[in-house]
Amino acid sequence: MNFQMNFRWLKRYVPRGLYSRAALILILPVVTLQLVVSVVFIQRHFEGVTRQMTRATAREVQLLIDRLPGPDAVLPPDLIALAQGLEIDVSRVAAADIPASSLKRWYDLTGAIVDASLRENLSDTRRVALPDDYNVHVYVSTAAGLIDFHFDRRRVSASQPHQLFVNMVFFGVLMTVIAFFYLRNQLRPIKRLAEAAEAFGKGRSVPYRPSGALEVRAAGSAFLDMRARIDRQIEQRTLLLSGVSHDLRTPLTRLKLGLSLLDSDDATDMLHDVDDMQRMLDGFLSFTRGAGDVAPEDTDPCDLVERIIRDSQRAEIPVTLGDATGCDQGRVMLRPLAIRRAVTNLIDNAVHYGNRAEVSILLTEKSLRIRIEDDGPGIPADRRGDAVKPFTRLDSARNQNRASGVGLGLAIAADIARAHGGSLRLGESEKLGGLQADIVIRR
Ligand SMILES: Nc1ncnc2c1ncn2[C@@H]1O[C@H](COP(=O)(O)OP(=O)(O)OP(=O)(O)O)[C@@H](O)[C@H]1O
Ligand SMILES: [Mg+2]
């Protein structure tokens, strides 16, 4: 637990996608390994080797220095012969001709060690020049004056240590690229499964066939089984409810007809009851019709909501349009009929439990929010979860004298929001004081 707490900040810097995470898992060890190997190898190996080679060469130079004549004498032939045998060029130089500072290229990894080792072993070294890959000049003050000892660079350090780097980077990149392609093939089935699951959550069945690694395939098969079972259940529920509702309609209509022929107060009350029953059946039917049966289409949400409000106003329902923000943000994939049913249900509730309703729209780049507010009593926070369950009616005391509903209005609205990949959120209206119902849909 503590461990998790401490590393939570890291989450912000870690990529979120499966693909980039997998790439990170792949690259991080490779890069770390390469760095560690090169640092250890260059430090321990190249430095040690360079130091030993330089010391050996310095001893040879020292051998020559010990045999140098006085300041003005010419260099004796046996010394020249010895120097040739050792493959070292010996020549006098003027103080003005030596470079002003030690010469070394920045990428010369072992140069600094050559320089330091030479100075350490030849106490009177004035300058060390390493102009290229092939030449070393050591300028030493000796009994014979300032002498330039010139020899091959390959005598003091292993040649071209950066070749190791080049090889490592090249093969590192090559292997990473190959691994990338393998990785992508492995991750594609997971992505496809996620897409199929997401589409199903929104009420669409996209074709899907399990593929990929064993575990992914197992998850895919499990998903297919689950999808089939849910589809079957929805189908059964729809059949059952619509069958019952439909079959009850005919006798109810007959009953109504019979009652309307009778002429008594009791008959009028019973006629009301029959009307109520018919309304409930209509509720069942619209619930079973569900939301996921038609394909979503490209819709202008502001236009849709405005039309719903206008239609309600024509039916003399006290509803107004509030703020409509972001209507220039384009269109959204919606099922217009379903959205109309959801919004109408919420408006019905608002004017049923309150006196008036106000609808507002907020469209942003990421989401669409349709908000319905009213001035009624609202729903206490701890009852909101119950209110959206099918066939649940709250607090029957407070709406005793109103026509009774079935308890499906909020359930249908929530179902429709979910079928669009969104949700129905209930809250308290700041503006009107009653219930605030938001249909929030991700774009
Ligand atoms: N705007 C609202 N203000 C206060 N209470 C509400 C509001 N909307 C819903 N409720 C409460 O939530 C319960 C469930 O609402 P829902 O719309 O699902 O069913 P209903 O309105 O009772 O019946 P139906 O809509 O199916 O005719 C209602 O019984 C009511 O108590
Ligand atoms: Mg209702």
Short mmCIF file of C-alpha atoms and ligand atoms in Angstrom, two decimals:
data_model
loop_
_atom_site.label_atom_id
_atom_site.label_comp_id
_atom_site.label_asym_id
_atom_site.label_seq_id
_atom_site.Cartn_x
_atom_site.Cartn_y
_atom_site.Cartn_z
CA MET A 1 0.00 0.00 0.00
CA ASN A 2 2.74 2.36 1.06
CA PHE A 3 4.73 1.35 -1.94
CA GLN A 4 1.84 2.39 -4.19
CA MET A 5 1.44 5.70 -2.43
CA ASN A 6 5.07 6.58 -2.96
CA PHE A 7 5.06 5.91 -6.65
CA ARG A 8 1.76 7.49 -7.51
CA TRP A 9 3.44 10.65 -8.84
CA LEU A 10 5.23 8.48 -11.39
CA LYS A 11 1.90 7.66 -13.02
CA ARG A 12 1.69 11.12 -14.48
CA TYR A 13 4.86 10.60 -16.48
CA VAL A 14 4.16 7.05 -17.63
CA PRO A 15 2.40 6.75 -21.01
CA ARG A 16 -1.21 5.60 -20.83
CA GLY A 17 -1.67 3.49 -23.95
CA LEU A 18 -0.90 -0.21 -23.90
CA TYR A 19 1.25 0.17 -26.98
CA SER A 20 3.47 2.92 -25.59
CA ARG A 21 3.72 1.16 -22.24
CA ALA A 22 4.83 -2.04 -23.91
CA ALA A 23 7.33 -0.05 -25.98
CA LEU A 24 8.66 1.50 -22.79
CA ILE A 25 9.00 -1.89 -21.15
CA LEU A 26 10.90 -3.02 -24.21
CA ILE A 27 13.20 -0.03 -24.67
CA LEU A 28 14.00 0.82 -21.08
CA PRO A 29 15.91 -2.40 -20.28
CA VAL A 30 17.73 -2.35 -23.62
CA VAL A 31 18.90 1.24 -23.21
CA THR A 32 19.84 0.72 -19.57
CA LEU A 33 21.77 -2.43 -20.40
CA GLN A 34 23.65 -0.69 -23.18
CA LEU A 35 24.52 2.26 -20.99
CA VAL A 36 25.72 0.11 -18.12
CA VAL A 37 27.75 -2.13 -20.40
CA SER A 38 29.39 0.75 -22.22
CA VAL A 39 30.18 2.71 -19.07
CA VAL A 40 31.63 -0.30 -17.28
CA PHE A 41 33.46 -1.50 -20.34
CA ILE A 42 34.98 1.83 -21.28
CA GLN A 43 35.85 2.77 -17.75
CA ARG A 44 37.35 -0.51 -16.69
CA HIS A 45 38.63 -2.01 -19.85
CA PHE A 46 39.64 0.78 -22.22
CA GLU A 47 41.03 2.99 -19.50
CA GLY A 48 43.09 0.16 -18.04
CA VAL A 49 44.42 -0.95 -21.39
CA THR A 50 45.21 2.60 -22.47
CA ARG A 51 47.03 3.30 -19.23
CA GLN A 52 49.19 0.18 -19.57
CA MET A 53 50.05 0.84 -23.20
CA THR A 54 50.87 4.46 -22.50
CA ARG A 55 53.12 3.52 -19.59
CA ALA A 56 55.09 1.11 -21.80
CA THR A 57 55.59 3.73 -24.47
CA ALA A 58 56.56 6.33 -21.87
CA ARG A 59 59.31 3.99 -20.66
CA GLU A 60 60.68 3.81 -24.18
CA VAL A 61 60.62 7.58 -24.47
CA GLN A 62 62.37 7.77 -21.09
CA LEU A 63 65.05 5.43 -22.47
CA LEU A 64 65.69 7.91 -25.28
CA ILE A 65 65.64 10.90 -22.93
CA ASP A 66 68.33 9.27 -20.80
CA ARG A 67 70.64 9.06 -23.82
CA LEU A 68 70.17 12.62 -25.07
CA PRO A 69 73.34 14.74 -25.38
CA GLY A 70 73.91 18.28 -24.07
CA PRO A 71 71.86 21.28 -25.16
CA ASP A 72 73.81 22.28 -28.29
CA ALA A 73 75.22 18.96 -29.52
CA VAL A 74 73.72 17.25 -32.58
CA LEU A 75 71.71 14.10 -31.87
CA PRO A 76 74.14 11.13 -32.10
CA PRO A 77 73.52 8.52 -34.84
CA ASP A 78 73.21 5.58 -32.42
CA LEU A 79 70.41 7.42 -30.65
CA ILE A 80 68.65 8.05 -33.96
CA ALA A 81 69.05 4.35 -34.79
CA LEU A 82 67.64 3.34 -31.45
CA ALA A 83 64.69 5.72 -31.88
CA GLN A 84 64.04 4.24 -35.32
CA GLY A 85 64.09 0.77 -33.79
CA LEU A 86 61.53 1.89 -31.25
CA GLU A 87 59.50 3.61 -34.00
CA ILE A 88 59.71 6.98 -32.32
CA ASP A 89 60.65 10.16 -34.21
CA VAL A 90 62.88 12.43 -32.19
CA SER A 91 63.39 16.08 -33.15
CA ARG A 92 64.28 19.35 -31.50
CA VAL A 93 61.63 22.06 -31.51
CA ALA A 94 61.61 25.71 -30.59
CA ALA A 95 59.40 26.67 -27.62
CA ALA A 96 57.39 28.89 -29.94
CA ASP A 97 56.44 25.94 -32.20
CA ILE A 98 54.64 23.83 -29.63
CA PRO A 99 50.87 24.20 -29.35
CA ALA A 100 49.67 26.70 -26.76
CA SER A 101 47.50 24.13 -24.99
CA SER A 102 47.05 20.39 -25.03
CA LEU A 103 45.45 19.29 -28.26
CA LYS A 104 42.63 16.76 -28.13
CA ARG A 105 39.38 16.17 -29.98
CA TRP A 106 36.21 16.12 -27.83
CA TYR A 107 35.08 12.67 -28.90
CA ASP A 108 38.54 11.21 -28.24
CA LEU A 109 37.44 9.00 -25.35
CA THR A 110 40.87 7.72 -24.29
CA GLY A 111 42.78 10.92 -25.12
CA ALA A 112 42.54 12.34 -21.62
CA ILE A 113 44.01 9.15 -20.17
CA VAL A 114 46.87 9.11 -22.68
CA ASP A 115 47.59 12.74 -21.79
CA ALA A 116 47.47 12.15 -18.02
CA SER A 117 49.52 8.92 -18.16
CA LEU A 118 52.27 10.51 -20.27
CA ARG A 119 52.55 13.45 -17.88
CA GLU A 120 52.64 11.06 -14.94
CA ASN A 121 55.43 8.92 -16.37
CA LEU A 122 57.49 11.67 -18.05
CA SER A 123 57.93 14.31 -15.39
CA ASP A 124 59.16 17.09 -17.66
CA THR A 125 56.37 16.86 -20.22
CA ARG A 126 55.36 20.30 -21.40
CA ARG A 127 52.56 19.42 -23.85
CA VAL A 128 50.78 16.43 -25.32
CA ALA A 129 49.15 16.82 -28.73
CA LEU A 130 46.66 14.29 -30.11
CA PRO A 131 45.58 15.92 -33.38
CA ASP A 132 44.06 12.84 -35.07
CA ASP A 133 43.64 9.07 -34.89
CA TYR A 134 47.26 8.36 -35.91
CA ASN A 135 49.71 10.81 -34.31
CA VAL A 136 50.92 11.53 -30.80
CA HIS A 137 53.37 14.34 -30.09
CA VAL A 138 54.92 14.59 -26.65
CA TYR A 139 56.94 17.75 -26.03
CA VAL A 140 59.44 17.19 -23.20
CA SER A 141 62.05 19.53 -21.69
CA THR A 142 65.28 17.54 -21.60
CA ALA A 143 69.02 18.08 -21.21
CA ALA A 144 69.14 18.53 -24.99
CA GLY A 145 66.43 21.22 -24.90
CA LEU A 146 62.79 20.95 -25.94
CA ILE A 147 62.27 17.65 -27.80
CA ASP A 148 59.26 16.45 -29.79
CA PHE A 149 58.74 12.69 -29.48
CA HIS A 150 56.39 11.61 -32.19
CA PHE A 151 54.86 8.13 -32.47
CA ASP A 152 51.82 6.29 -33.66
CA ARG A 153 48.61 6.66 -31.71
CA ARG A 154 47.87 2.95 -31.97
CA ARG A 155 50.82 2.32 -29.64
CA VAL A 156 49.07 3.96 -26.70
CA SER A 157 45.39 3.11 -27.05
CA ALA A 158 43.20 0.48 -28.62
CA SER A 159 42.13 1.70 -32.01
CA GLN A 160 38.70 3.20 -32.55
CA PRO A 161 36.88 2.43 -29.32
CA HIS A 162 33.77 4.20 -30.64
CA GLN A 163 33.24 1.36 -33.05
CA LEU A 164 31.82 -0.53 -30.12
CA PHE A 165 29.31 2.27 -29.62
CA VAL A 166 28.36 2.37 -33.25
CA ASN A 167 27.78 -1.38 -33.31
CA MET A 168 25.80 -1.32 -30.12
CA VAL A 169 23.55 1.55 -31.17
CA PHE A 170 23.03 0.14 -34.63
CA PHE A 171 22.06 -3.33 -33.45
CA GLY A 172 20.07 -1.87 -30.56
CA VAL A 173 17.97 0.20 -32.95
CA LEU A 174 17.61 -2.70 -35.37
CA MET A 175 16.42 -5.12 -32.68
CA THR A 176 14.06 -2.52 -31.23
CA VAL A 177 12.45 -1.94 -34.62
CA ILE A 178 11.99 -5.67 -35.15
CA ALA A 179 10.56 -6.06 -31.66
CA PHE A 180 8.21 -3.13 -32.33
CA PHE A 181 6.62 -4.92 -35.24
CA TYR A 182 6.18 -8.13 -33.26
CA LEU A 183 4.74 -6.16 -30.40
CA ARG A 184 2.24 -4.42 -32.62
CA ASN A 185 0.98 -7.70 -33.95
CA GLN A 186 0.58 -8.98 -30.40
CA LEU A 187 -1.30 -5.89 -29.24
CA ARG A 188 -3.67 -5.61 -32.18
CA PRO A 189 -6.01 -8.41 -30.96
CA ILE A 190 -6.30 -6.71 -27.56
CA LYS A 191 -7.24 -3.45 -29.25
CA ARG A 192 -9.81 -5.20 -31.39
CA LEU A 193 -11.33 -6.86 -28.33
CA ALA A 194 -11.50 -3.49 -26.58
CA GLU A 195 -13.24 -1.97 -29.59
CA ALA A 196 -15.78 -4.79 -29.78
CA ALA A 197 -16.47 -4.54 -26.04
CA GLU A 198 -16.84 -0.77 -26.19
CA ALA A 199 -19.22 -0.96 -29.15
CA PHE A 200 -21.29 -3.59 -27.36
CA GLY A 201 -21.48 -1.35 -24.30
CA LYS A 202 -23.02 1.26 -26.57
CA GLY A 203 -25.52 -1.24 -27.91
CA ARG A 204 -23.82 -2.10 -31.18
CA SER A 205 -22.69 -5.57 -32.20
CA VAL A 206 -19.59 -5.32 -34.37
CA PRO A 207 -18.18 -8.44 -36.01
CA TYR A 208 -15.40 -9.92 -33.88
CA ARG A 209 -13.33 -13.08 -34.08
CA PRO A 210 -10.91 -14.05 -31.28
CA SER A 211 -7.28 -13.99 -32.41
CA GLY A 212 -3.77 -13.48 -31.07
CA ALA A 213 -2.04 -15.02 -28.06
CA LEU A 214 -3.71 -17.77 -26.05
CA GLU A 215 -4.79 -15.51 -23.19
CA VAL A 216 -6.21 -12.84 -25.49
CA ARG A 217 -8.04 -15.50 -27.45
CA ALA A 218 -9.54 -16.85 -24.22
CA ALA A 219 -10.70 -13.38 -23.21
CA GLY A 220 -12.15 -12.90 -26.69
CA SER A 221 -14.10 -16.15 -26.53
CA ALA A 222 -15.38 -15.28 -23.07
CA PHE A 223 -16.51 -11.91 -24.41
CA LEU A 224 -18.35 -13.57 -27.30
CA ASP A 225 -20.12 -15.98 -24.93
CA MET A 226 -21.09 -13.09 -22.70
CA ARG A 227 -22.32 -11.03 -25.60
CA ALA A 228 -24.46 -13.89 -26.90
CA ARG A 229 -25.95 -14.47 -23.45
CA ILE A 230 -26.78 -10.80 -22.93
CA ASP A 231 -28.27 -10.56 -26.41
CA ARG A 232 -30.41 -13.60 -25.70
CA GLN A 233 -31.60 -12.17 -22.41
CA ILE A 234 -32.49 -8.82 -23.93
CA GLU A 235 -34.37 -10.58 -26.65
CA GLN A 236 -36.28 -12.70 -24.13
CA ARG A 237 -37.10 -9.70 -21.97
CA THR A 238 -38.33 -7.76 -24.96
CA LEU A 239 -40.42 -10.64 -26.21
CA LEU A 240 -41.93 -11.27 -22.82
CA LEU A 241 -42.76 -7.69 -21.97
CA SER A 242 -43.99 -6.73 -25.38
CA GLY A 243 -45.97 -9.96 -25.67
CA VAL A 244 -47.68 -9.41 -22.34
CA SER A 245 -48.33 -5.76 -23.05
CA HIS A 246 -49.62 -6.45 -26.48
CA ASP A 247 -51.87 -9.31 -25.46
CA LEU A 248 -53.35 -7.28 -22.61
CA ARG A 249 -54.21 -4.38 -24.84
CA THR A 250 -57.05 -6.10 -26.67
CA PRO A 251 -59.00 -7.19 -23.59
CA LEU A 252 -58.38 -3.77 -22.04
CA THR A 253 -59.79 -2.02 -25.05
CA ARG A 254 -62.81 -4.28 -24.92
CA LEU A 255 -63.20 -3.57 -21.20
CA LYS A 256 -63.03 0.16 -21.85
CA LEU A 257 -65.64 -0.09 -24.52
CA GLY A 258 -67.92 -2.08 -22.24
CA LEU A 259 -67.43 0.36 -19.34
CA SER A 260 -68.14 3.39 -21.47
CA LEU A 261 -71.52 1.86 -22.33
CA LEU A 262 -72.42 1.58 -18.64
CA ASP A 263 -73.72 4.72 -17.09
CA SER A 264 -72.72 4.96 -13.45
CA ASP A 265 -70.10 6.70 -11.22
CA ASP A 266 -68.40 3.41 -10.51
CA ALA A 267 -67.98 2.83 -14.19
CA THR A 268 -66.27 6.23 -14.63
CA ASP A 269 -63.78 5.39 -11.86
CA MET A 270 -63.11 2.02 -13.41
CA LEU A 271 -62.62 3.68 -16.75
CA HIS A 272 -59.89 5.80 -15.12
CA ASP A 273 -58.24 2.67 -13.78
CA VAL A 274 -58.30 1.11 -17.20
CA ASP A 275 -56.77 4.27 -18.65
CA ASP A 276 -53.99 4.03 -16.05
CA MET A 277 -53.38 0.41 -16.92
CA GLN A 278 -53.17 1.27 -20.57
CA ARG A 279 -50.65 4.00 -19.83
CA MET A 280 -48.53 1.54 -17.85
CA LEU A 281 -48.61 -0.88 -20.74
CA ASP A 282 -47.43 1.89 -23.02
CA GLY A 283 -44.59 2.46 -20.55
CA PHE A 284 -43.59 -1.22 -20.66
CA LEU A 285 -43.68 -1.18 -24.41
CA SER A 286 -41.46 1.87 -24.75
CA PHE A 287 -39.07 0.36 -22.17
CA THR A 288 -38.77 -2.85 -24.13
CA ARG A 289 -38.24 -0.99 -27.33
CA GLY A 290 -34.91 -0.04 -25.75
CA ALA A 291 -32.37 2.30 -27.21
CA GLY A 292 -29.90 0.17 -29.08
CA ASP A 293 -32.06 -1.02 -31.92
CA VAL A 294 -31.30 1.68 -34.48
CA ALA A 295 -27.96 2.90 -35.73
CA PRO A 296 -26.76 6.32 -34.51
CA GLU A 297 -26.71 9.10 -37.06
CA ASP A 298 -24.87 12.36 -37.44
CA THR A 299 -27.12 14.85 -35.61
CA ASP A 300 -27.09 18.51 -34.66
CA PRO A 301 -27.84 18.20 -30.92
CA CYS A 302 -28.93 21.83 -30.46
CA ASP A 303 -31.39 21.60 -33.29
CA LEU A 304 -32.76 18.32 -31.92
CA VAL A 305 -33.27 19.70 -28.40
CA GLU A 306 -34.86 22.89 -29.71
CA ARG A 307 -37.33 20.85 -31.71
CA ILE A 308 -38.20 18.68 -28.70
CA ILE A 309 -38.87 21.80 -26.66
CA ARG A 310 -40.96 23.38 -29.36
CA ASP A 311 -43.06 20.21 -29.64
CA SER A 312 -43.55 20.13 -25.87
CA GLN A 313 -44.49 23.79 -25.82
CA ARG A 314 -47.10 23.12 -28.46
CA ALA A 315 -48.56 20.51 -26.11
CA GLU A 316 -48.72 23.35 -23.54
CA ILE A 317 -46.01 21.87 -21.31
CA PRO A 318 -44.28 24.70 -19.34
CA VAL A 319 -40.74 24.13 -20.57
CA THR A 320 -38.19 26.73 -21.74
CA LEU A 321 -34.80 26.65 -23.39
CA GLY A 322 -31.99 28.01 -21.22
CA ASP A 323 -28.35 28.39 -22.25
CA ALA A 324 -27.28 26.65 -25.42
CA THR A 325 -23.47 26.78 -25.35
CA GLY A 326 -21.07 25.48 -27.96
CA CYS A 327 -23.65 24.82 -30.67
CA ASP A 328 -20.96 25.66 -33.24
CA GLN A 329 -18.88 22.66 -32.09
CA GLY A 330 -20.29 20.49 -34.82
CA ARG A 331 -22.47 17.42 -34.91
CA VAL A 332 -22.67 14.30 -32.72
CA MET A 333 -23.48 10.67 -33.45
CA LEU A 334 -26.89 10.19 -31.80
CA ARG A 335 -30.09 8.18 -32.10
CA PRO A 336 -32.48 11.13 -32.37
CA LEU A 337 -35.62 9.19 -31.49
CA ALA A 338 -34.06 7.68 -28.40
CA ILE A 339 -32.67 11.03 -27.23
CA ARG A 340 -36.08 12.56 -27.81
CA ARG A 341 -37.65 9.87 -25.63
CA ALA A 342 -35.10 10.40 -22.86
CA VAL A 343 -35.40 14.19 -22.84
CA THR A 344 -39.20 14.00 -23.01
CA ASN A 345 -39.25 11.62 -20.04
CA LEU A 346 -37.11 14.01 -18.01
CA ILE A 347 -39.24 17.01 -19.00
CA ASP A 348 -42.38 15.03 -18.09
CA ASN A 349 -40.92 14.29 -14.66
CA ALA A 350 -39.86 17.91 -14.20
CA VAL A 351 -43.30 19.36 -14.88
CA HIS A 352 -44.98 16.49 -13.08
CA TYR A 353 -43.09 16.86 -9.80
CA GLY A 354 -42.39 20.58 -10.22
CA ASN A 355 -44.15 23.44 -11.98
CA ARG A 356 -41.82 24.28 -14.81
CA ALA A 357 -38.76 22.92 -16.59
CA GLU A 358 -35.73 24.49 -18.18
CA VAL A 359 -33.48 22.68 -20.65
CA SER A 360 -29.92 23.76 -21.42
CA ILE A 361 -27.23 22.35 -23.70
CA LEU A 362 -23.47 22.36 -23.33
CA LEU A 363 -21.49 21.04 -26.26
CA THR A 364 -17.70 20.83 -25.94
CA GLU A 365 -14.99 19.14 -27.94
CA LYS A 366 -15.25 16.05 -25.77
CA SER A 367 -18.83 15.76 -24.63
CA LEU A 368 -22.46 16.72 -24.98
CA ARG A 369 -24.53 17.59 -21.93
CA ILE A 370 -28.29 18.05 -22.00
CA ARG A 371 -29.52 19.39 -18.67
CA ILE A 372 -33.13 19.40 -17.50
CA GLU A 373 -33.89 21.43 -14.35
CA ASP A 374 -37.11 21.98 -12.46
CA ASP A 375 -38.47 23.83 -9.42
CA GLY A 376 -39.94 20.76 -7.69
CA PRO A 377 -38.83 19.05 -4.47
CA GLY A 378 -35.88 17.26 -6.12
CA ILE A 379 -34.59 13.85 -5.06
CA PRO A 380 -32.39 13.52 -1.96
CA ALA A 381 -28.85 12.40 -2.80
CA ASP A 382 -29.22 8.99 -1.16
CA ARG A 383 -32.37 8.13 -3.14
CA ARG A 384 -31.04 9.03 -6.59
CA GLY A 385 -29.57 5.57 -7.16
CA ASP A 386 -32.94 3.98 -6.42
CA ALA A 387 -34.88 6.44 -8.56
CA VAL A 388 -33.23 5.33 -11.79
CA LYS A 389 -33.99 1.64 -11.21
CA PRO A 390 -36.88 0.32 -13.32
CA PHE A 391 -40.28 0.15 -11.65
CA THR A 392 -39.13 2.25 -8.71
CA ARG A 393 -41.25 5.12 -7.52
CA LEU A 394 -40.12 7.19 -4.58
CA ASP A 395 -42.14 8.56 -1.73
CA SER A 396 -45.60 7.71 -2.93
CA ALA A 397 -47.04 10.09 -0.30
CA ARG A 398 -45.85 13.14 -2.10
CA ASN A 399 -47.43 12.30 -5.40
CA GLN A 400 -50.50 10.61 -4.09
CA ASN A 401 -52.98 12.87 -5.79
CA ARG A 402 -51.20 12.82 -9.12
CA ALA A 403 -51.76 10.30 -11.86
CA SER A 404 -49.58 7.32 -11.02
CA GLY A 405 -46.63 6.40 -13.22
CA VAL A 406 -44.90 3.10 -13.66
CA GLY A 407 -41.48 4.12 -12.43
CA LEU A 408 -39.77 3.66 -15.77
CA GLY A 409 -39.14 7.24 -16.94
CA LEU A 410 -35.69 7.67 -15.35
CA ALA A 411 -34.71 4.05 -16.08
CA ILE A 412 -35.42 4.54 -19.77
CA ALA A 413 -33.51 7.83 -19.86
CA ALA A 414 -30.50 6.22 -18.12
CA ASP A 415 -30.62 3.26 -20.50
CA ILE A 416 -30.59 5.57 -23.50
CA ALA A 417 -27.69 7.61 -22.13
CA ARG A 418 -25.73 4.38 -21.56
CA ALA A 419 -26.49 3.16 -25.05
CA HIS A 420 -24.76 6.31 -26.29
CA GLY A 421 -21.70 5.56 -24.17
CA GLY A 422 -22.73 8.17 -21.63
CA SER A 423 -24.64 8.38 -18.37
CA LEU A 424 -27.57 10.03 -16.62
CA ARG A 425 -26.49 12.13 -13.64
CA LEU A 426 -28.93 13.45 -11.09
CA GLY A 427 -28.22 16.46 -8.90
CA GLU A 428 -29.76 19.49 -7.35
CA SER A 429 -30.57 22.45 -9.58
CA GLU A 430 -28.79 25.62 -8.47
CA LYS A 431 -30.97 27.76 -10.65
CA LEU A 432 -34.46 26.42 -9.94
CA GLY A 433 -33.95 24.47 -6.71
CA GLY A 434 -35.47 21.19 -7.87
CA LEU A 435 -34.00 18.19 -9.61
CA GLN A 436 -31.23 18.60 -12.15
CA ALA A 437 -30.91 15.71 -14.58
CA ASP A 438 -27.92 15.64 -16.94
CA ILE A 439 -27.59 13.40 -19.93
CA VAL A 440 -23.84 13.36 -20.54
CA ILE A 441 -22.54 11.75 -23.71
CA ARG A 442 -18.92 11.39 -24.74
CA ARG A 443 -18.31 12.41 -28.33
N1 LIG B 1 -38.06 15.94 -11.35
C1 LIG B 1 -38.30 15.21 -10.26
N2 LIG B 1 -38.49 15.80 -9.07
C2 LIG B 1 -38.71 15.05 -7.96
N3 LIG B 1 -38.78 13.72 -7.95
C3 LIG B 1 -38.60 13.07 -9.11
C4 LIG B 1 -38.34 13.80 -10.32
N4 LIG B 1 -38.19 12.88 -11.30
C5 LIG B 1 -38.36 11.67 -10.74
N5 LIG B 1 -38.61 11.78 -9.45
C6 LIG B 1 -38.82 10.65 -8.50
O1 LIG B 1 -38.19 9.51 -9.05
C7 LIG B 1 -39.15 8.45 -9.20
C8 LIG B 1 -38.89 7.68 -10.47
O2 LIG B 1 -39.12 8.48 -11.59
P1 LIG B 1 -39.55 7.84 -12.96
O3 LIG B 1 -39.65 8.89 -13.97
O4 LIG B 1 -38.57 6.73 -13.21
O5 LIG B 1 -40.93 7.19 -12.65
P2 LIG B 1 -42.33 7.91 -12.57
O6 LIG B 1 -42.24 9.30 -13.00
O7 LIG B 1 -42.83 7.63 -11.21
O8 LIG B 1 -43.17 7.03 -13.59
P3 LIG B 1 -43.14 7.14 -15.21
O9 LIG B 1 -42.17 8.18 -15.58
O10 LIG B 1 -42.72 5.77 -15.63
O11 LIG B 1 -44.51 7.43 -15.59
C9 LIG B 1 -40.49 9.15 -9.23
O12 LIG B 1 -41.47 8.29 -8.69
C10 LIG B 1 -40.28 10.35 -8.34
O13 LIG B 1 -40.52 10.06 -6.98
MG MG B 2 -41.49 9.87 -14.82
#
